[in-house]
mmCIF file of C-alpha atoms in Angstrom:
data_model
loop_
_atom_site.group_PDB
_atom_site.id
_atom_site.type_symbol
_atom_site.label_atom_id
_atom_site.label_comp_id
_atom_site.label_asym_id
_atom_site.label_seq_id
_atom_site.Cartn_x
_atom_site.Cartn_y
_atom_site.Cartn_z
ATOM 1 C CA UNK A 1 -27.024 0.257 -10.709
ATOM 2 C CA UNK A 2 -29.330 3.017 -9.735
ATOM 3 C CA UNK A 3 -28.420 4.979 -6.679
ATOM 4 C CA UNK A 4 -31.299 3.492 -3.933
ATOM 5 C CA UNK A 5 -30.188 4.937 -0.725
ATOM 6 C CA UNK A 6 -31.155 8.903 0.526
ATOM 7 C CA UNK A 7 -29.145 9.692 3.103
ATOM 8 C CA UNK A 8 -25.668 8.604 4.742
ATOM 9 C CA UNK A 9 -24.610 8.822 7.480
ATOM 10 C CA UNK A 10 -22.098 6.855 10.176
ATOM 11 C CA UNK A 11 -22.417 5.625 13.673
ATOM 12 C CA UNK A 12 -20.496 4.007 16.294
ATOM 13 C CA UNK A 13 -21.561 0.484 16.529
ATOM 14 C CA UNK A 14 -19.739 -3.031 17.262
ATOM 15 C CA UNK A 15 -16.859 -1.010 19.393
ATOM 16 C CA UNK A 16 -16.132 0.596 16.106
ATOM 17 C CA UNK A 17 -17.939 2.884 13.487
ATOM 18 C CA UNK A 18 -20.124 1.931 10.417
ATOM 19 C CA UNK A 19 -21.725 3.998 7.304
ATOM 20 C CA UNK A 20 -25.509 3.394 6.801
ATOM 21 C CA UNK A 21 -27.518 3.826 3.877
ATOM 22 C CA UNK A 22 -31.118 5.314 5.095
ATOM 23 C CA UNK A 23 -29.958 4.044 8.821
ATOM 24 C CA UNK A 24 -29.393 0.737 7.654
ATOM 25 C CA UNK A 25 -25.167 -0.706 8.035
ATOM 26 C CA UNK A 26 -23.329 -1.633 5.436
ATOM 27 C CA UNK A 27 -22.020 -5.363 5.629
ATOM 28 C CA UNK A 28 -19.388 -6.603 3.481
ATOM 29 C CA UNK A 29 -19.399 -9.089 0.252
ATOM 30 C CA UNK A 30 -19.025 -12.129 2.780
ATOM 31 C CA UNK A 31 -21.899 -10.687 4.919
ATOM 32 C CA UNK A 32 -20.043 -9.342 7.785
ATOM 33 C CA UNK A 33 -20.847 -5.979 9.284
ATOM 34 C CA UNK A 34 -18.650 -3.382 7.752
ATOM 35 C CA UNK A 35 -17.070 -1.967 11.167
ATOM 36 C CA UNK A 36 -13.901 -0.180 10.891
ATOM 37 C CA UNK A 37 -11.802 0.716 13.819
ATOM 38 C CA UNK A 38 -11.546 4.845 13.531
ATOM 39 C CA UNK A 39 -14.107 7.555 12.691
ATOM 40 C CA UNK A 40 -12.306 9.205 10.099
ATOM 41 C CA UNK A 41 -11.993 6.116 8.131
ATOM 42 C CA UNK A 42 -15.889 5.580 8.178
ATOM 43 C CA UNK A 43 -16.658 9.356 7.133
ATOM 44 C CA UNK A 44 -14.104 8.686 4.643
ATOM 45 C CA UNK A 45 -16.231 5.980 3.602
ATOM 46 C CA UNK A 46 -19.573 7.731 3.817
ATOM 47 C CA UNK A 47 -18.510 10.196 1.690
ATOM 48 C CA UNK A 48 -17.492 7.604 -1.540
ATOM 49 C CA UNK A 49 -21.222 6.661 -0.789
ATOM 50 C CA UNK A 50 -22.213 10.331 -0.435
ATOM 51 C CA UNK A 51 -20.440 11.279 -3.783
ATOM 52 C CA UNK A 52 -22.803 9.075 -6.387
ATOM 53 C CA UNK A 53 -25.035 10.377 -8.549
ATOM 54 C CA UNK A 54 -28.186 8.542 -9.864
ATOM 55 C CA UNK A 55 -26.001 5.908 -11.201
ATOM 56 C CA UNK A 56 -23.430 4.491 -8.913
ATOM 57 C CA UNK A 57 -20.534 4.351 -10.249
ATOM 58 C CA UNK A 58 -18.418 0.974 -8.839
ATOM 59 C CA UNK A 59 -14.871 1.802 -9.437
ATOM 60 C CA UNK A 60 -15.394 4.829 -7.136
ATOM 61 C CA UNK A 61 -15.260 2.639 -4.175
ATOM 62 C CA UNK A 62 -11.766 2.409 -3.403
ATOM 63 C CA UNK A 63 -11.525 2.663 0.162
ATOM 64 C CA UNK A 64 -14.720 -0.044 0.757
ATOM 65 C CA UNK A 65 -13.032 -2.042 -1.149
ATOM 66 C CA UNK A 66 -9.582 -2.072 0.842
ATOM 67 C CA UNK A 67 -12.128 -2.158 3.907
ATOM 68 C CA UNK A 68 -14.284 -5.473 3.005
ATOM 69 C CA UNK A 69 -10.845 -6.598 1.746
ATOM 70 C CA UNK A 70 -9.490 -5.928 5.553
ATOM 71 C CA UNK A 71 -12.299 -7.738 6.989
ATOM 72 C CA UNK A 72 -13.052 -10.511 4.645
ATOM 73 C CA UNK A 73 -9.678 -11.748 3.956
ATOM 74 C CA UNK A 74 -7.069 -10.599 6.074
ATOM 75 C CA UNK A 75 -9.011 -11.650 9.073
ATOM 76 C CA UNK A 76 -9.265 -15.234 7.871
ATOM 77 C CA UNK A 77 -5.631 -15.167 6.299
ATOM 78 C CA UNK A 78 -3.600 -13.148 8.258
ATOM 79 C CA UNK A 79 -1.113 -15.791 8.740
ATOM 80 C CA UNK A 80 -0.631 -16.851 5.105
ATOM 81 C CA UNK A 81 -0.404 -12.824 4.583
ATOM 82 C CA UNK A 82 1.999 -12.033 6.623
ATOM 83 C CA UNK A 83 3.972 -15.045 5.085
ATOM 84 C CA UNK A 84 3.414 -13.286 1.598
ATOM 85 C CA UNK A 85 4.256 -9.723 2.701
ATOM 86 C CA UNK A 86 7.572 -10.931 4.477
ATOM 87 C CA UNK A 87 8.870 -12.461 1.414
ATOM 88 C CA UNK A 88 9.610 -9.232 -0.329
ATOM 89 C CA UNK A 89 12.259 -8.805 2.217
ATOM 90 C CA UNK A 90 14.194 -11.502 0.078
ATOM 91 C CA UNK A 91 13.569 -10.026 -3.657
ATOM 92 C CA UNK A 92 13.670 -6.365 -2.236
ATOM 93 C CA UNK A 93 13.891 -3.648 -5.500
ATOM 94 C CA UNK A 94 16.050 -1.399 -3.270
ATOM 95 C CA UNK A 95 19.134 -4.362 -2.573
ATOM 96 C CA UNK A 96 19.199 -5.037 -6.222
ATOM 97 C CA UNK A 97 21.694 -2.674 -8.239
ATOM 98 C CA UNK A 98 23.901 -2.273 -11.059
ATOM 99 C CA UNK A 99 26.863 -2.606 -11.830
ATOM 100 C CA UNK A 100 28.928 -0.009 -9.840
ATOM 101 C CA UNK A 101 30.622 2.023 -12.871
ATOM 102 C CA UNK A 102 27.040 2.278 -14.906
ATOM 103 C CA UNK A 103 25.358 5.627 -14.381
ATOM 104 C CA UNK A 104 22.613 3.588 -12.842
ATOM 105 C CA UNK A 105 24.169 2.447 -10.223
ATOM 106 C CA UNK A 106 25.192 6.143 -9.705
ATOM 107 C CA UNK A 107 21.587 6.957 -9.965
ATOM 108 C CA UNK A 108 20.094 4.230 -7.445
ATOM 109 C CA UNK A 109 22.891 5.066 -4.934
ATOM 110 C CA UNK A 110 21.381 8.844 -4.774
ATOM 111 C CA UNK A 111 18.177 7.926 -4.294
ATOM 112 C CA UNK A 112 17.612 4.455 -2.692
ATOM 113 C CA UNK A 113 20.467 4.081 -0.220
ATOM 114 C CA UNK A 114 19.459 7.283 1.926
ATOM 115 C CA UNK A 115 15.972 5.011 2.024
ATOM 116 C CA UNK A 116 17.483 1.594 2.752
ATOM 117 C CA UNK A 117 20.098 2.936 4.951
ATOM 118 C CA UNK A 118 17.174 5.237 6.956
ATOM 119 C CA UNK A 119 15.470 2.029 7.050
ATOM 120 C CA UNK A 120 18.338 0.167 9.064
ATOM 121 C CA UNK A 121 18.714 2.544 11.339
ATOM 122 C CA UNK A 122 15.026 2.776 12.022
ATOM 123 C CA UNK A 123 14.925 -1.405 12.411
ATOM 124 C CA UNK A 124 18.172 -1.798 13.743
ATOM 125 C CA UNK A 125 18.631 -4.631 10.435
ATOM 126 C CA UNK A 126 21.023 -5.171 7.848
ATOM 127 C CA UNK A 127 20.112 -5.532 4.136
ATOM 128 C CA UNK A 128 22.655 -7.050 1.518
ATOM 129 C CA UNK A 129 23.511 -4.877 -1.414
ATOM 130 C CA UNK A 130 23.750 -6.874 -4.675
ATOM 131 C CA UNK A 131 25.134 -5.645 -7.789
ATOM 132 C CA UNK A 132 23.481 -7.771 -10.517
ATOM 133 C CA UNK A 133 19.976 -10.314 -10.632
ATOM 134 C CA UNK A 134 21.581 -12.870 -8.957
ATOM 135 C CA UNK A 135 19.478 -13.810 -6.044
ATOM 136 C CA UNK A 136 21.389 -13.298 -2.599
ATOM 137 C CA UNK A 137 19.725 -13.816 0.820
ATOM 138 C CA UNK A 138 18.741 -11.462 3.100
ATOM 139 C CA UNK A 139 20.735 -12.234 6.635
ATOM 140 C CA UNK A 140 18.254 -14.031 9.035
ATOM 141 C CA UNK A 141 17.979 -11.670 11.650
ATOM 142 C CA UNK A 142 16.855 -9.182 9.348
ATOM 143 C CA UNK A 143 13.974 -11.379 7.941
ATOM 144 C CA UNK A 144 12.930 -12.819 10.949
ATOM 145 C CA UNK A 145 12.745 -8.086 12.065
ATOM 146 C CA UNK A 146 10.883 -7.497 8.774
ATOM 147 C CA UNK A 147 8.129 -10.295 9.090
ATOM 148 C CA UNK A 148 7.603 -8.566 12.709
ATOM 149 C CA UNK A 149 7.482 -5.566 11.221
ATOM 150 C CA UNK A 150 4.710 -7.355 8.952
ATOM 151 C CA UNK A 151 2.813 -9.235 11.462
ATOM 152 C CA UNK A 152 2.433 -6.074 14.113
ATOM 153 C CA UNK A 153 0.336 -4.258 11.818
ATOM 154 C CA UNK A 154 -3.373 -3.578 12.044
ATOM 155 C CA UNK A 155 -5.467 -6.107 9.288
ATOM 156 C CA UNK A 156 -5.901 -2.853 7.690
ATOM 157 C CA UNK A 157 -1.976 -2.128 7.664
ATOM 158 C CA UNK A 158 -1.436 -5.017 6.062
ATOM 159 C CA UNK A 159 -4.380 -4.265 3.429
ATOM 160 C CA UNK A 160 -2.694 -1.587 2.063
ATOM 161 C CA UNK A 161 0.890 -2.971 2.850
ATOM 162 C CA UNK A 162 -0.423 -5.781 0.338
ATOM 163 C CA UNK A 163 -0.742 -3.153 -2.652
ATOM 164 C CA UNK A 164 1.837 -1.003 -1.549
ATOM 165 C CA UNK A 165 4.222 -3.980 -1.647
ATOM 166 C CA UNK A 166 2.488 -5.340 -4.971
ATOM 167 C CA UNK A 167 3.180 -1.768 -6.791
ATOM 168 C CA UNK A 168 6.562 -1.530 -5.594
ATOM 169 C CA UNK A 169 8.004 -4.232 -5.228
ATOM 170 C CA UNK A 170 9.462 -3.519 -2.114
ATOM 171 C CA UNK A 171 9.011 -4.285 1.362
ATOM 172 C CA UNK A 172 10.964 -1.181 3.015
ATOM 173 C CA UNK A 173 8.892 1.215 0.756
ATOM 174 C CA UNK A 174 6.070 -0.160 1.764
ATOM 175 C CA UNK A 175 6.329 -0.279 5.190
ATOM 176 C CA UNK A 176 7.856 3.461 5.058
ATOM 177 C CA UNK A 177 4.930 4.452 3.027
ATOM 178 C CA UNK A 178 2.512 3.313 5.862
ATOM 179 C CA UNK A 179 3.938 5.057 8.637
ATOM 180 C CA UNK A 180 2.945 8.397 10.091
ATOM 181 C CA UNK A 181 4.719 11.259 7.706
ATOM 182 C CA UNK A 182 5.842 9.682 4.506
ATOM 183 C CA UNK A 183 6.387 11.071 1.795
ATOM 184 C CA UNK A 184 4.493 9.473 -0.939
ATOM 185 C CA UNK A 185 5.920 11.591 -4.269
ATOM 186 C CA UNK A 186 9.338 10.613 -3.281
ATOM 187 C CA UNK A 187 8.410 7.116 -2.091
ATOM 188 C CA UNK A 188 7.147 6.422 -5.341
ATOM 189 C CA UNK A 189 10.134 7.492 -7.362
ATOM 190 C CA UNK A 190 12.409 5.061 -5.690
ATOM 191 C CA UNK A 191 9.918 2.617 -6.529
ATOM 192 C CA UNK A 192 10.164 3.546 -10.262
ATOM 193 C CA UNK A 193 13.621 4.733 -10.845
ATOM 194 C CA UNK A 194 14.712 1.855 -13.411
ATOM 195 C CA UNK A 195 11.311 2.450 -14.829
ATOM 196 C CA UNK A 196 11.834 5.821 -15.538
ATOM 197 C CA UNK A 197 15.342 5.437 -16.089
ATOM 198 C CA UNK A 198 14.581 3.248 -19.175
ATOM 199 C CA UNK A 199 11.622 5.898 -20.017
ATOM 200 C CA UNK A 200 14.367 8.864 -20.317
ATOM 201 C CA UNK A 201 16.816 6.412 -22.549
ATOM 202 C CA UNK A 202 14.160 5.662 -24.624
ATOM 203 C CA UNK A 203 10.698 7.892 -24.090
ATOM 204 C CA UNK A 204 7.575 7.190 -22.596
ATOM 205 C CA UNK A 205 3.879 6.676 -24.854
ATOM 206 C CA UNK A 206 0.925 7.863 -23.643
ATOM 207 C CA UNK A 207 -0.253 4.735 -22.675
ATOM 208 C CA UNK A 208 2.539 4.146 -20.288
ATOM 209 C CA UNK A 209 2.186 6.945 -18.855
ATOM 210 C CA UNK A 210 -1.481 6.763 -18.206
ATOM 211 C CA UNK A 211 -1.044 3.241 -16.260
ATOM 212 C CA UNK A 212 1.962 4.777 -14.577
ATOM 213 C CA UNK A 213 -0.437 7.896 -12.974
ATOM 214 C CA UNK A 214 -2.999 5.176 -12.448
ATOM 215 C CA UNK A 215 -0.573 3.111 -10.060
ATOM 216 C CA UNK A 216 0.699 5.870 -8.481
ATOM 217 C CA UNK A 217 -3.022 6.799 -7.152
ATOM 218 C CA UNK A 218 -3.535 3.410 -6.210
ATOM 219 C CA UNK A 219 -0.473 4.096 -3.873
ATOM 220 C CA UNK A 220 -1.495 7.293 -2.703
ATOM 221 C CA UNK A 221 -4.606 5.711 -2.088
ATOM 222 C CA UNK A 222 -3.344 2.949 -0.096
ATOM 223 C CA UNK A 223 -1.060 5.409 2.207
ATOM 224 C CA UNK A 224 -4.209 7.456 2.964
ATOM 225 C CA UNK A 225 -6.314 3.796 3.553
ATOM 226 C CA UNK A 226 -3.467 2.797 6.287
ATOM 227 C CA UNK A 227 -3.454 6.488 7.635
ATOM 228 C CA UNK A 228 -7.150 6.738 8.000
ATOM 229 C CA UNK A 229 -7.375 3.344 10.017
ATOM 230 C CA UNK A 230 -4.427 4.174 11.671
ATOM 231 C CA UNK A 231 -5.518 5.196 16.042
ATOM 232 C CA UNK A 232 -2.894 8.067 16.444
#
């Protein structure tokens, strides 16, 4: 598609803030206005508009997308979502280990227990540890905290909790990798430590490590997304 639009530029509208094409407001795929809650999310948005050439490129719309996605769906499914999201609390990567006298374990303990433990302490829960695959439930308390957790974020905390969660597999990292601070580099190698484990047994192909850079932008993205739409 050819780019048709001049200039860009954002304004406060709706009790929030929109990006217009040639003074015109974006709206979303289901028709809705595109109004998102903080400035410096819409400038963040002008500027993917701001940034095509003569052809517009669609892949380069990463934040719209979580955006539309923010206002088209997790409006009208919030419920089911936060259903979804709380689940991981059940399956969470960092409460699944190995056997305690494989390095590992060894290696998990160092790096995901100062996370889970932090995470605790922060939530005042308490997560099972399970050496093995065998499933083992969460205690109750602690799910019924985590799907609070869930549910008090913003629809567009729980946008990019959704592919935060998705790419890690993990509730706690995703929840720490929304809030103010986090560290994504060493949020995402918790979230790939058996990955990478297996990669320095057995060596990692290009191609693997392409898709692996390619996820871990889509996380960065998605911590900027929730930081961006974020009112502090």
């Amino acid at each position: 598609m050819k780019r048709f639009y001049k200039d860009v530029t954002v304004q406060e509208e709706y009790g929030g803030w929109r990006v217009l094409l040639d003074g015109r407001g974006i709206k979303t795929p289901s028709g809705k206005p595109q109004v998102v809650p903080e400035r410096r999310l819409a400038e963040a948005l002008a500027q993917e508009w701001s940034q095509q050439d003569e052809q517009i490129d669609p892949a380069a719309f990463v934040l719209r997308d979580l955006a539309d996605y923010a206002i088209d769906v997790v409006r009208a499914e919030r419920d089911d979502l936060v259903i979804e999201l709380a689940a991981y609390c059940e399956t969470d990567t960092l409460c699944y280990r190995g056997e305690p006298d494989e390095p590992l374990y060894q290696r998990q303990d160092e790096i995901w227990e100062p996370l889970l433990a932090g995470a605790e302490q922060n939530w005042d829960v308490r997560f099972h540890r399970i050496s093995g695959i065998m499933h083992h439930p969460q205690p109750d308390p602690t799910k019924e905290r985590m799907a609070g957790l869930v549910a008090a974020q913003s629809d567009y905390g729980l946008a990019a909790l959704r592919m935060l969660t998705s790419l890690s597999a993990s509730l706690v990292i995703a929840l720490t990798a929304i809030a103010p601070g986090s560290d994504a580099d060493a949020l995402w190698t918790a979230a790939n430590l058996e990955e990478d484990w297996q990669a320095g047994l057995w060596g990692r192909d290009a191609e693997a490590e392409k898709v692996r850079q390619a996820r871990f932008s889509a996380f960065k993205l998605a911590i900027h997304f929730a930081a961006l739409a974020r009112s502090d």
